[in-house]
Amino acid sequence: MNIRNIAIIAHVDHGKTTLVDKILHATKVFRENQATGELIMDNNDLERERGITIFSKNAAVTYKGVKINVIDTPGHADFGGEVERVLKMADGVLLLVDAFEGPMPQTRFVLQKALSLGLKPIVVINKVDKPNCRPEEVHDAVFDLFFHLDATEEQLDFPTYYGSGKHGWFNDSLTEIDNIEPLMDGIIKHVPPPSVQEGSLQLQITSLDYSSFLGRIAIGKVSRGVIKENQQVALVQADGSIRKTRVKELYVFEGMEKKKVAEVPAGDLCAVVGIEDFNIGDTIADAENPEALPVISVDEPTMNMTFGINNSPFFGRDGKFVTSRHLRERLLKETERNLALRVEETEGGESFLVYGRGILHLGVLIETMRREGYELTVGQPQVITKEIDGKKCEPYETLVVDVPEEFASKVIDLVTRRKGELLVMETKGEMQHLEFDIPARGLIGLRTQILTATTGEAVMAHRFSDYKPWKGPIPGRNNGVLISKNQGKTTAYSIDKLQDRGTFFVDPGEEVYAGQILAENVKPGDLVVNATEEKKLTNHRASGSDDATRIAPKTLMTLEECMEYIQHDECIEVTPNFIRMRKVILDETERNRQAKKMAAEA
């Protein structure tokens, strides 16, 4: 069959989406005069803003008469659920590695999944135009990684290509050329055509799309048989139940678009319209003889957060969707396509426990909901503990930090304070390469501290390693916060007088309410302040006493930074236009009562 299905996997920022751009341009998918821009596949606003891939995407190109289905995958381990399911559609993987950084934690994570599925790997060493790059050393490091991951003899005999995605060339040697043809030829030569079994129809749904005209669209690879338009099929669900249904329309991928077809043979990827109430992992099978494929298993989440309705005094001012019913419907809809996410209702029904892979995974969900017009409050992220052999265990992560030599001691100090253990310390060019074993709890809030200590020079990455015994208390935020005493608009006069007490998160003229966090205190312990007091005007003037107020600009915090900053008695109010940090209990008297009660119980 003249089809190749290939997934592009790599650590974040190693150039996957840029390589897909070059493949699309090299195979003349676009007209000569068509303006395409950069990072064509990252078409979601959030992806473009953050410069990362969040959702896996499909494209198809034709090269020398062979159709190549290309799957672009995310690099962050937080979105590993996306990678694990789409690898089922591929027959080979393009492992992209940075010629300077070499294999990184997420490279290991996604490669392990690909090798266990028996996919044929092609190694691409990218960015060989960077100063201080070391392609030969990186090649050896990749071989060692394959060996450690128990690759088969055949997988260890992988072909390697070198090049620069940015400058649009890849070759099987370090000789620079002006195209990526050697890599395209290598894909056709080394990636096997899809292995097709004899038998009736089987198609596993590994991804889904949505269209306002067609509704939910199931995407997957036809494992065997042929799927046809208007065909009567059986939908075999994860719980074993079987439902008869009909295929209305069929599409295959062509370039960046979908093309309508009458039938799709085994081995090709397709999009199926007309199937109702399906979930990822379900099998579309023959109506008379339905046989299910093994259900897709995804690694369990390691972190949870409480999502609740917005119960602040500014409730309903900003968003369109504000009730718990809206929240429940949106979260359940998200679990359909986001396999690594789980949602549980709490007793009152007003809030939900949402389980995810990490802060970024949950942060992207909250940011997406905010942009859709939802108002909600979210609590402090908590790690999920397990009991193994009678011991309380927690998730541990492998943390990798590349940092200039002069900052290495600061990084080691910060990580060890949070119960991290240094495993590896080696020099890579001008950088120190540090590897730690650290409880997942210790990572919350660590990124901001490390970036501050290293003046933004550190490069951090981490991945889940294992559940290990509980490490005891980990020190959290040292400083307290300044809390608003009343509701109203902040004034420059008040903020000016309070500036020596803390660093403010609000500017003069912003509306605040009682219980809202206004600033970080310079000392431990919380302080209730009045930031809405007006200056009393008199008809006396004195030179010197009427100096203009000099106010430092407010500290802007992203949603993820807020999630890492808050403590157990605090939460974040998220609306389409505002992100505010606040105390869970807004009333000061009630807060003090609760604090005394907890102290007495302790």
mmCIF file of N, CA, C and O in Angstrom, residues 253-299:
data_model
loop_
_atom_site.group_PDB
_atom_site.id
_atom_site.type_symbol
_atom_site.label_atom_id
_atom_site.label_comp_id
_atom_site.label_asym_id
_atom_site.label_seq_id
_atom_site.Cartn_x
_atom_site.Cartn_y
_atom_site.Cartn_z
ATOM 1 N N PHE A 253 -7.627 12.726 5.159
ATOM 2 C CA PHE A 253 -6.840 13.952 5.269
ATOM 3 C C PHE A 253 -6.090 14.202 3.969
ATOM 4 O O PHE A 253 -5.554 13.282 3.362
ATOM 5 N N GLU A 254 -6.100 15.464 3.545
ATOM 6 C CA GLU A 254 -5.345 15.853 2.346
ATOM 7 C C GLU A 254 -4.800 17.248 2.607
ATOM 8 O O GLU A 254 -5.573 18.206 2.712
ATOM 9 N N GLY A 255 -3.465 17.352 2.737
ATOM 10 C CA GLY A 255 -2.875 18.632 3.141
ATOM 11 C C GLY A 255 -3.355 18.968 4.539
ATOM 12 O O GLY A 255 -3.346 18.134 5.444
ATOM 13 N N MET A 256 -3.836 20.195 4.710
ATOM 14 C CA MET A 256 -4.359 20.608 6.016
ATOM 15 C C MET A 256 -5.868 20.413 6.098
ATOM 16 O O MET A 256 -6.489 20.703 7.108
ATOM 17 N N GLU A 257 -6.466 19.953 5.003
ATOM 18 C CA GLU A 257 -7.929 19.867 4.919
ATOM 19 C C GLU A 257 -8.391 18.412 5.010
ATOM 20 O O GLU A 257 -7.602 17.490 5.033
ATOM 21 N N LYS A 258 -9.743 18.269 5.010
ATOM 22 C CA LYS A 258 -10.327 16.925 4.915
ATOM 23 C C LYS A 258 -11.049 16.824 3.574
ATOM 24 O O LYS A 258 -11.709 17.762 3.143
ATOM 25 N N LYS A 259 -10.929 15.657 2.927
ATOM 26 C CA LYS A 259 -11.540 15.475 1.613
ATOM 27 C C LYS A 259 -12.575 14.360 1.722
ATOM 28 O O LYS A 259 -12.286 13.281 2.255
ATOM 29 N N LYS A 260 -13.781 14.619 1.219
ATOM 30 C CA LYS A 260 -14.873 13.637 1.317
ATOM 31 C C LYS A 260 -14.626 12.482 0.335
ATOM 32 O O LYS A 260 -14.258 12.707 -0.812
ATOM 33 N N VAL A 261 -14.823 11.241 0.835
ATOM 34 C CA VAL A 261 -14.621 10.059 -0.013
ATOM 35 C C VAL A 261 -15.778 9.076 0.203
ATOM 36 O O VAL A 261 -16.536 9.191 1.163
ATOM 37 N N ALA A 262 -15.883 8.098 -0.699
ATOM 38 C CA ALA A 262 -16.965 7.105 -0.599
ATOM 39 C C ALA A 262 -16.565 5.939 0.297
ATOM 40 O O ALA A 262 -17.402 5.338 0.970
ATOM 41 N N GLU A 263 -15.265 5.594 0.298
ATOM 42 C CA GLU A 263 -14.806 4.490 1.154
ATOM 43 C C GLU A 263 -13.333 4.685 1.515
ATOM 44 O O GLU A 263 -12.594 5.387 0.825
ATOM 45 N N VAL A 264 -12.924 4.061 2.618
ATOM 46 C CA VAL A 264 -11.526 4.155 3.076
ATOM 47 C C VAL A 264 -11.024 2.736 3.330
ATOM 48 O O VAL A 264 -11.629 1.995 4.109
ATOM 49 N N PRO A 265 -9.913 2.346 2.685
ATOM 50 C CA PRO A 265 -9.396 0.987 2.888
ATOM 51 C C PRO A 265 -8.590 0.897 4.184
ATOM 52 O O PRO A 265 -8.221 1.900 4.788
ATOM 53 N N ALA A 266 -8.281 -0.326 4.579
ATOM 54 C CA ALA A 266 -7.484 -0.564 5.786
ATOM 55 C C ALA A 266 -6.109 0.080 5.633
ATOM 56 O O ALA A 266 -5.535 0.089 4.554
ATOM 57 N N GLY A 267 -5.617 0.632 6.744
ATOM 58 C CA GLY A 267 -4.283 1.234 6.747
ATOM 59 C C GLY A 267 -4.298 2.743 6.700
ATOM 60 O O GLY A 267 -3.349 3.394 7.103
ATOM 61 N N ASP A 268 -5.398 3.341 6.193
ATOM 62 C CA ASP A 268 -5.458 4.810 6.083
ATOM 63 C C ASP A 268 -6.172 5.394 7.306
ATOM 64 O O ASP A 268 -6.934 4.708 7.991
ATOM 65 N N LEU A 269 -5.897 6.692 7.571
ATOM 66 C CA LEU A 269 -6.593 7.400 8.653
ATOM 67 C C LEU A 269 -7.822 8.067 8.059
ATOM 68 O O LEU A 269 -7.803 8.537 6.921
ATOM 69 N N CYS A 270 -8.900 8.136 8.829
ATOM 70 C CA CYS A 270 -10.096 8.783 8.300
ATOM 71 C C CYS A 270 -10.909 9.435 9.410
ATOM 72 O O CYS A 270 -10.706 9.162 10.593
ATOM 73 N N ALA A 271 -11.825 10.314 8.997
ATOM 74 C CA ALA A 271 -12.744 10.976 9.919
ATOM 75 C C ALA A 271 -14.153 10.504 9.577
ATOM 76 O O ALA A 271 -14.556 10.511 8.406
ATOM 77 N N VAL A 272 -14.889 10.040 10.599
ATOM 78 C CA VAL A 272 -16.216 9.443 10.388
ATOM 79 C C VAL A 272 -17.290 10.364 10.974
ATOM 80 O O VAL A 272 -17.208 10.742 12.146
ATOM 81 N N VAL A 273 -18.278 10.705 10.156
ATOM 82 C CA VAL A 273 -19.377 11.580 10.600
ATOM 83 C C VAL A 273 -20.645 10.747 10.737
ATOM 84 O O VAL A 273 -20.907 9.871 9.902
ATOM 85 N N GLY A 274 -21.425 11.014 11.765
ATOM 86 C CA GLY A 274 -22.727 10.355 11.905
ATOM 87 C C GLY A 274 -22.830 9.411 13.084
ATOM 88 O O GLY A 274 -23.911 8.937 13.420
ATOM 89 N N ILE A 275 -21.694 9.106 13.725
ATOM 90 C CA ILE A 275 -21.716 8.212 14.897
ATOM 91 C C ILE A 275 -22.068 9.051 16.127
ATOM 92 O O ILE A 275 -21.433 10.066 16.380
ATOM 93 N N GLU A 276 -23.084 8.637 16.869
ATOM 94 C CA GLU A 276 -23.516 9.400 18.056
ATOM 95 C C GLU A 276 -22.929 8.806 19.335
ATOM 96 O O GLU A 276 -22.690 7.606 19.413
ATOM 97 N N ASP A 277 -22.731 9.659 20.338
ATOM 98 C CA ASP A 277 -22.355 9.225 21.714
ATOM 99 C C ASP A 277 -21.180 8.250 21.756
ATOM 100 O O ASP A 277 -21.231 7.249 22.455
ATOM 101 N N PHE A 278 -20.134 8.549 21.005
ATOM 102 C CA PHE A 278 -18.959 7.680 21.074
ATOM 103 C C PHE A 278 -17.932 8.292 22.030
ATOM 104 O O PHE A 278 -17.976 9.476 22.344
ATOM 105 N N ASN A 279 -17.005 7.473 22.489
ATOM 106 C CA ASN A 279 -15.893 7.950 23.315
ATOM 107 C C ASN A 279 -14.584 7.513 22.678
ATOM 108 O O ASN A 279 -14.549 6.562 21.899
ATOM 109 N N ILE A 280 -13.507 8.186 23.039
ATOM 110 C CA ILE A 280 -12.191 7.786 22.536
ATOM 111 C C ILE A 280 -11.878 6.396 23.080
ATOM 112 O O ILE A 280 -12.080 6.126 24.260
ATOM 113 N N GLY A 281 -11.395 5.516 22.211
ATOM 114 C CA GLY A 281 -11.104 4.138 22.624
ATOM 115 C C GLY A 281 -12.161 3.154 22.146
ATOM 116 O O GLY A 281 -11.930 1.944 22.134
ATOM 117 N N ASP A 282 -13.362 3.666 21.754
ATOM 118 C CA ASP A 282 -14.410 2.780 21.227
ATOM 119 C C ASP A 282 -13.986 2.245 19.850
ATOM 120 O O ASP A 282 -13.183 2.864 19.159
ATOM 121 N N THR A 283 -14.573 1.098 19.464
ATOM 122 C CA THR A 283 -14.240 0.488 18.165
ATOM 123 C C THR A 283 -15.457 0.536 17.247
ATOM 124 O O THR A 283 -16.566 0.166 17.659
ATOM 125 N N ILE A 284 -15.239 1.012 16.010
ATOM 126 C CA ILE A 284 -16.288 0.921 14.978
ATOM 127 C C ILE A 284 -16.035 -0.406 14.260
ATOM 128 O O ILE A 284 -14.955 -0.615 13.687
ATOM 129 N N ALA A 285 -16.999 -1.320 14.328
ATOM 130 C CA ALA A 285 -16.778 -2.678 13.809
ATOM 131 C C ALA A 285 -17.902 -3.077 12.856
ATOM 132 O O ALA A 285 -18.882 -2.347 12.680
ATOM 133 N N ASP A 286 -17.747 -4.262 12.271
ATOM 134 C CA ASP A 286 -18.738 -4.805 11.339
ATOM 135 C C ASP A 286 -20.066 -5.027 12.064
ATOM 136 O O ASP A 286 -20.091 -5.498 13.205
ATOM 137 N N ALA A 287 -21.177 -4.678 11.411
ATOM 138 C CA ALA A 287 -22.490 -4.752 12.068
ATOM 139 C C ALA A 287 -22.873 -6.193 12.406
ATOM 140 O O ALA A 287 -23.478 -6.460 13.453
ATOM 141 N N GLU A 288 -22.508 -7.139 11.541
ATOM 142 C CA GLU A 288 -22.906 -8.535 11.753
ATOM 143 C C GLU A 288 -21.960 -9.277 12.701
ATOM 144 O O GLU A 288 -22.358 -10.161 13.444
ATOM 145 N N ASN A 289 -20.661 -8.911 12.637
ATOM 146 C CA ASN A 289 -19.672 -9.650 13.415
ATOM 147 C C ASN A 289 -18.763 -8.659 14.169
ATOM 148 O O ASN A 289 -17.595 -8.492 13.835
ATOM 149 N N PRO A 290 -19.304 -7.962 15.185
ATOM 150 C CA PRO A 290 -18.504 -6.911 15.840
ATOM 151 C C PRO A 290 -17.397 -7.472 16.739
ATOM 152 O O PRO A 290 -17.660 -8.318 17.592
ATOM 153 N N GLU A 291 -16.159 -7.035 16.481
ATOM 154 C CA GLU A 291 -15.019 -7.427 17.328
ATOM 155 C C GLU A 291 -14.327 -6.152 17.805
ATOM 156 O O GLU A 291 -14.007 -5.274 17.000
ATOM 157 N N ALA A 292 -14.083 -6.054 19.124
ATOM 158 C CA ALA A 292 -13.475 -4.843 19.689
ATOM 159 C C ALA A 292 -11.954 -4.935 19.675
ATOM 160 O O ALA A 292 -11.384 -6.010 19.792
ATOM 161 N N LEU A 293 -11.308 -3.777 19.528
ATOM 162 C CA LEU A 293 -9.854 -3.685 19.691
ATOM 163 C C LEU A 293 -9.554 -3.384 21.160
ATOM 164 O O LEU A 293 -10.414 -2.875 21.875
ATOM 165 N N PRO A 294 -8.325 -3.689 21.654
ATOM 166 C CA PRO A 294 -8.024 -3.407 23.074
ATOM 167 C C PRO A 294 -8.229 -1.926 23.400
ATOM 168 O O PRO A 294 -7.886 -1.058 22.598
ATOM 169 N N VAL A 295 -8.796 -1.647 24.575
ATOM 170 C CA VAL A 295 -9.089 -0.263 24.981
ATOM 171 C C VAL A 295 -7.772 0.489 25.195
ATOM 172 O O VAL A 295 -6.782 -0.070 25.650
ATOM 173 N N ILE A 296 -7.757 1.778 24.826
ATOM 174 C CA ILE A 296 -6.550 2.596 24.998
ATOM 175 C C ILE A 296 -6.342 2.864 26.483
ATOM 176 O O ILE A 296 -7.245 3.340 27.172
ATOM 177 N N SER A 297 -5.155 2.537 26.977
ATOM 178 C CA SER A 297 -4.877 2.845 28.389
ATOM 179 C C SER A 297 -3.967 4.061 28.447
ATOM 180 O O SER A 297 -3.045 4.200 27.652
ATOM 181 N N VAL A 298 -4.278 4.968 29.373
ATOM 182 C CA VAL A 298 -3.515 6.209 29.522
ATOM 183 C C VAL A 298 -3.019 6.280 30.955
ATOM 184 O O VAL A 298 -3.730 5.886 31.877
ATOM 185 N N ASP A 299 -1.783 6.764 31.162
ATOM 186 C CA ASP A 299 -1.254 6.890 32.524
ATOM 187 C C ASP A 299 -2.194 7.705 33.401
ATOM 188 O O ASP A 299 -2.843 8.634 32.935
#
